[in-house]
Amino acid sequence: DSGVTQTPKHLITATGQRVTLRCSPRSGDLSVYWYQQSLDQGLQFLIQYYNGEERAKGNILERFSAQQFPDLHSELNLSSLELGDSALYFCASSVGGEGDTQYFGPGTRLTVL
Amino acid sequence: GQQVMQIPQYQHVQEGEDFTTYCNSSTTLSNIQWYKQRPGGHPVFLIQLVKSGEVKKQKRLTFQFGEAKKNSSLHITATQTTDVGTYFCAGQTSGTYKYIFGTGTRLKVLA
C-alpha cells in the first residue's frame, strides 16, 4: 500500500459524458501527478500540481483538466469522452522536490462505451 | 520533444537466466528512476540514479546510469518468477519537474 488513494476504482460511462477522478496523496506529500496508461502502453504524463499550483504539463488534452485543492487532494476532470479515452488513470504523489520518488495509487480504470 | 525509449519491448526468459533492459533518452537527464509494475498493479519505485556513471545494486538487480547521462540499464541476475512484470525507466531533465517514462520492458519468466 503506497498511501495514495484513488476513487473510484472502476468507472464505466458513455461517449460524450464527463467524469471526475479523485486522488488523495500520501500524508505530507505536496505534489500530485496524473498519468494515463492505455492498454499495454507506457505511462503518459498528463499534469503535475505542487501545493495547489500547476507545476508541469504533459500531453494533456484540452478536454481534460485538473486541480489540486487546499487539502492537497486532486481531481482530474475528463469531458466529452471518446472511446480512445478508455485507459487506466494513475495518480502519484511525492514530497515535491526535483528528483523525488513518486508513489503511485492503485489507479482508476475508465471504460468509455 | 523529449523521448525515452526502452528495449526490448518484451523478454521471455527461463527461470535462472539473466535479464537486461536498456533505456535511452534523446536528451541529457538530471536523474533517472526505475519502476516495476506487476500485472494488474501500479508502478512501484525501485531506485533513482543521479550521478554520471553511477552503479547501484539491490540484491539481484544492478542499475547503471551512463557517463553521458542519456542512457541507463537494469540487469537482473538469475531471474525468478517473482520478477515478472513491466519495468519502466523514467527520466527527468534539469529544470523541469515532469518525468518522461520509457516505453517499458515486459518480462516473463518461465519456470
Tab-separated table of C-alpha atoms in Angstrom:
chain	number	residue	atom	x	y	z
A	1	ASP	CA	0.000	0.000	0.000
A	2	SER	CA	1.620	3.235	-1.214
A	3	GLY	CA	-0.548	5.522	0.900
A	4	VAL	CA	-2.034	7.165	-2.200
A	5	THR	CA	-5.748	6.600	-2.654
A	6	GLN	CA	-7.775	6.923	-5.814
A	7	THR	CA	-11.512	6.771	-6.328
A	8	PRO	CA	-13.385	5.298	-7.983
A	9	LYS	CA	-11.590	2.065	-8.772
A	10	HIS	CA	-13.643	1.451	-11.893
A	11	LEU	CA	-15.768	3.770	-13.992
A	12	ILE	CA	-17.908	2.871	-16.976
A	13	THR	CA	-19.521	5.651	-18.942
A	14	ALA	CA	-20.681	6.606	-22.404
A	15	THR	CA	-19.124	8.752	-25.098
A	16	GLY	CA	-19.764	12.440	-24.678
A	17	GLN	CA	-20.032	12.223	-20.897
A	18	ARG	CA	-17.935	13.895	-18.220
A	19	VAL	CA	-16.262	12.176	-15.271
A	20	THR	CA	-14.169	13.202	-12.286
A	21	LEU	CA	-11.364	11.101	-10.865
A	22	ARG	CA	-10.149	11.772	-7.357
A	23	CYS	CA	-6.757	11.319	-5.739
A	24	SER	CA	-5.565	11.747	-2.161
A	25	PRO	CA	-1.784	11.945	-1.814
A	26	ARG	CA	0.344	10.412	0.901
A	27	SER	CA	0.374	12.328	4.137
A	28	GLY	CA	2.940	15.111	3.877
A	29	ASP	CA	3.317	14.979	0.088
A	30	LEU	CA	2.719	18.279	-1.674
A	31	SER	CA	2.990	17.135	-5.288
A	32	VAL	CA	0.419	15.210	-7.271
A	33	TYR	CA	0.976	13.783	-10.746
A	34	TRP	CA	-1.566	12.347	-13.166
A	35	TYR	CA	-0.718	9.682	-15.741
A	36	GLN	CA	-2.687	7.862	-18.414
A	37	GLN	CA	-1.889	4.251	-19.261
A	38	SER	CA	-3.704	2.769	-22.225
A	39	LEU	CA	-3.887	-0.993	-22.730
A	40	ASP	CA	-0.392	-2.459	-22.931
A	41	GLN	CA	1.080	1.005	-23.195
A	42	GLY	CA	3.501	3.029	-21.178
A	43	LEU	CA	2.692	5.842	-18.821
A	44	GLN	CA	1.826	9.164	-20.404
A	45	PHE	CA	2.393	12.115	-18.109
A	46	LEU	CA	-0.586	14.431	-18.048
A	47	ILE	CA	-0.036	17.103	-15.419
A	48	GLN	CA	1.604	17.861	-12.070
A	49	TYR	CA	0.461	20.086	-9.217
A	50	TYR	CA	2.519	21.289	-6.303
A	51	ASN	CA	0.827	22.755	-3.247
A	52	GLY	CA	-2.204	23.820	-5.234
A	53	GLU	CA	-0.392	25.259	-8.238
A	54	GLU	CA	0.163	23.711	-11.647
A	55	ARG	CA	3.872	22.912	-11.965
A	56	ALA	CA	4.330	20.868	-15.136
A	57	LYS	CA	2.153	19.953	-18.061
A	58	GLY	CA	2.458	16.982	-20.379
A	59	ASN	CA	0.319	15.671	-23.186
A	60	ILE	CA	-2.982	16.603	-21.598
A	61	LEU	CA	-5.904	17.126	-23.938
A	62	GLU	CA	-7.910	20.334	-23.779
A	63	ARG	CA	-10.953	18.229	-22.852
A	64	PHE	CA	-9.107	17.237	-19.659
A	65	SER	CA	-8.462	19.480	-16.705
A	66	ALA	CA	-7.191	19.033	-13.185
A	67	GLN	CA	-6.859	20.902	-9.950
A	68	GLN	CA	-5.357	20.472	-6.514
A	69	PHE	CA	-7.341	21.668	-3.543
A	70	PRO	CA	-6.143	23.311	-0.294
A	71	ASP	CA	-6.265	19.942	1.486
A	72	LEU	CA	-3.916	18.702	-1.300
A	73	HIS	CA	-6.266	16.176	-2.817
A	74	SER	CA	-6.559	16.420	-6.577
A	75	GLU	CA	-9.219	15.834	-9.167
A	76	LEU	CA	-8.867	15.041	-12.849
A	77	ASN	CA	-11.854	16.027	-14.954
A	78	LEU	CA	-12.384	14.339	-18.292
A	79	SER	CA	-15.107	15.729	-20.546
A	80	SER	CA	-16.628	14.981	-23.965
A	81	LEU	CA	-15.324	11.471	-23.511
A	82	GLU	CA	-14.287	9.430	-26.522
A	83	LEU	CA	-13.706	5.701	-26.906
A	84	GLY	CA	-9.974	6.338	-27.022
A	85	ASP	CA	-10.033	7.814	-23.527
A	86	SER	CA	-10.557	4.333	-22.096
A	87	ALA	CA	-7.472	3.694	-20.000
A	88	LEU	CA	-6.022	3.338	-16.534
A	89	TYR	CA	-5.505	6.701	-14.894
A	90	PHE	CA	-2.863	6.757	-12.187
A	91	CYS	CA	-2.221	9.406	-9.648
A	92	ALA	CA	1.158	9.618	-7.945
A	93	SER	CA	2.398	11.819	-5.143
A	94	SER	CA	5.767	12.978	-3.926
A	95	VAL	CA	7.205	15.333	-1.358
A	96	GLY	CA	7.611	17.897	-4.096
A	97	GLY	CA	11.238	18.464	-4.940
A	98	GLU	CA	13.182	17.640	-8.073
A	99	GLY	CA	14.268	14.023	-8.123
A	100	ASP	CA	11.543	12.892	-5.788
A	101	THR	CA	10.326	9.338	-5.516
A	102	GLN	CA	6.799	9.070	-6.846
A	103	TYR	CA	4.323	6.867	-5.012
A	104	PHE	CA	1.557	5.600	-7.246
A	105	GLY	CA	-2.042	4.968	-6.319
A	106	PRO	CA	-3.923	1.855	-7.434
A	107	GLY	CA	-5.410	3.631	-10.436
A	108	THR	CA	-8.879	4.246	-11.824
A	109	ARG	CA	-9.901	2.116	-14.770
A	110	LEU	CA	-12.084	4.159	-17.109
A	111	THR	CA	-14.132	2.417	-19.773
A	112	VAL	CA	-15.919	4.557	-22.329
A	113	LEU	CA	-18.634	2.717	-24.270
B	1	GLY	CA	10.125	16.720	-27.724
B	2	GLN	CA	12.000	14.624	-25.226
B	3	GLN	CA	11.712	10.887	-25.769
B	4	VAL	CA	12.761	7.924	-23.680
B	5	MET	CA	12.971	4.594	-25.460
B	6	GLN	CA	13.357	1.201	-23.873
B	7	ILE	CA	14.478	-2.063	-25.393
B	8	PRO	CA	13.484	-4.768	-25.637
B	9	GLN	CA	9.724	-4.316	-25.552
B	10	TYR	CA	9.210	-7.907	-24.415
B	11	GLN	CA	11.544	-10.538	-22.978
B	12	HIS	CA	10.809	-14.141	-22.111
B	13	VAL	CA	13.468	-15.925	-20.086
B	14	GLN	CA	13.810	-19.266	-18.353
B	15	GLU	CA	13.950	-19.051	-14.600
B	16	GLY	CA	17.559	-18.674	-13.573
B	17	GLU	CA	18.626	-16.807	-16.722
B	18	ASP	CA	19.766	-13.198	-16.625
B	19	PHE	CA	17.770	-10.264	-17.996
B	20	THR	CA	18.705	-6.739	-19.066
B	21	THR	CA	16.580	-3.802	-20.179
B	22	TYR	CA	18.036	-0.645	-21.678
B	23	CYS	CA	16.746	2.879	-21.567
B	24	ASN	CA	17.833	5.667	-23.947
B	25	SER	CA	16.925	9.326	-23.750
B	26	SER	CA	17.083	11.849	-26.566
B	27	THR	CA	18.259	14.475	-24.078
B	28	THR	CA	20.632	14.601	-21.115
B	29	LEU	CA	18.924	13.681	-17.889
B	30	SER	CA	19.406	15.093	-14.418
B	31	ASN	CA	18.304	11.817	-12.896
B	32	ILE	CA	16.624	8.586	-13.832
B	33	GLN	CA	14.287	6.380	-11.871
B	34	TRP	CA	13.252	2.774	-12.369
B	35	TYR	CA	9.823	1.361	-11.596
B	36	LYS	CA	8.298	-2.099	-11.672
B	37	GLN	CA	4.663	-2.734	-12.470
B	38	ARG	CA	3.273	-6.183	-11.759
B	39	PRO	CA	0.424	-7.403	-13.972
B	40	GLY	CA	-2.743	-5.655	-12.816
B	41	GLY	CA	-0.815	-3.469	-10.411
B	42	HIS	CA	0.573	0.021	-10.191
B	43	PRO	CA	4.154	1.176	-10.737
B	44	VAL	CA	6.391	0.764	-7.714
B	45	PHE	CA	9.596	2.743	-7.287
B	46	LEU	CA	12.788	0.685	-7.386
B	47	ILE	CA	15.687	3.131	-7.432
B	48	GLN	CA	16.979	6.527	-8.507
B	49	LEU	CA	20.317	7.273	-10.180
B	50	VAL	CA	21.734	10.778	-10.245
B	51	LYS	CA	25.469	10.743	-10.930
B	52	SER	CA	27.177	10.114	-14.240
B	53	GLY	CA	28.415	6.516	-14.405
B	54	GLU	CA	26.604	5.585	-11.205
B	55	VAL	CA	26.035	1.907	-10.441
B	56	LYS	CA	23.677	0.724	-7.731
B	57	LYS	CA	22.779	-2.783	-6.636
B	58	GLN	CA	19.727	-4.199	-4.923
B	59	LYS	CA	20.220	-7.908	-4.290
B	60	ARG	CA	19.982	-9.473	-7.784
B	61	LEU	CA	19.262	-6.138	-9.506
B	62	THR	CA	22.018	-3.885	-10.864
B	63	PHE	CA	21.258	-0.409	-12.165
B	64	GLN	CA	23.610	1.747	-14.234
B	65	PHE	CA	23.498	5.352	-15.380
B	66	GLY	CA	25.567	6.152	-18.443
B	67	GLU	CA	28.524	8.512	-18.431
B	68	ALA	CA	26.668	10.961	-20.675
B	69	LYS	CA	23.533	10.663	-18.516
B	70	LYS	CA	21.456	9.772	-21.558
B	71	ASN	CA	21.105	6.049	-21.026
B	72	SER	CA	20.567	3.558	-18.268
B	73	SER	CA	20.216	-0.157	-17.775
B	74	LEU	CA	18.674	-2.601	-15.352
B	75	HIS	CA	20.184	-6.065	-15.088
B	76	ILE	CA	18.600	-8.910	-13.157
B	77	THR	CA	20.789	-11.899	-12.315
B	78	ALA	CA	19.244	-15.359	-12.069
B	79	THR	CA	15.644	-14.344	-12.651
B	80	GLN	CA	12.866	-15.718	-10.507
B	81	THR	CA	9.145	-15.974	-11.193
B	82	THR	CA	8.610	-13.083	-8.788
B	83	ASP	CA	10.497	-10.821	-11.219
B	84	VAL	CA	7.606	-10.975	-13.696
B	85	GLY	CA	6.243	-7.568	-14.627
B	86	THR	CA	6.933	-4.493	-16.703
B	87	TYR	CA	9.998	-2.431	-15.910
B	88	PHE	CA	9.880	1.269	-16.689
B	89	CYS	CA	12.597	3.870	-16.606
B	90	ALA	CA	11.590	7.482	-16.021
B	91	GLY	CA	13.892	10.367	-16.854
B	92	GLN	CA	13.832	13.904	-15.578
B	93	THR	CA	15.660	16.789	-17.241
B	94	SER	CA	17.245	19.581	-15.244
B	95	GLY	CA	14.911	22.497	-14.517
B	96	THR	CA	11.729	20.532	-15.117
B	97	TYR	CA	9.659	18.578	-12.691
B	98	LYS	CA	7.979	16.169	-15.031
B	99	TYR	CA	9.180	12.655	-15.624
B	100	ILE	CA	9.144	11.102	-19.071
B	101	PHE	CA	8.521	7.403	-18.775
B	102	GLY	CA	10.103	4.916	-21.104
B	103	THR	CA	8.001	2.558	-23.154
B	104	GLY	CA	8.640	-0.280	-20.707
B	105	THR	CA	10.001	-3.811	-20.980
B	106	ARG	CA	7.609	-6.628	-20.169
B	107	LEU	CA	9.426	-9.549	-18.577
B	108	LYS	CA	8.015	-13.069	-18.458
B	109	VAL	CA	9.864	-15.740	-16.515
B	110	LEU	CA	9.183	-19.345	-17.432
B	111	ALA	CA	9.505	-21.823	-14.582
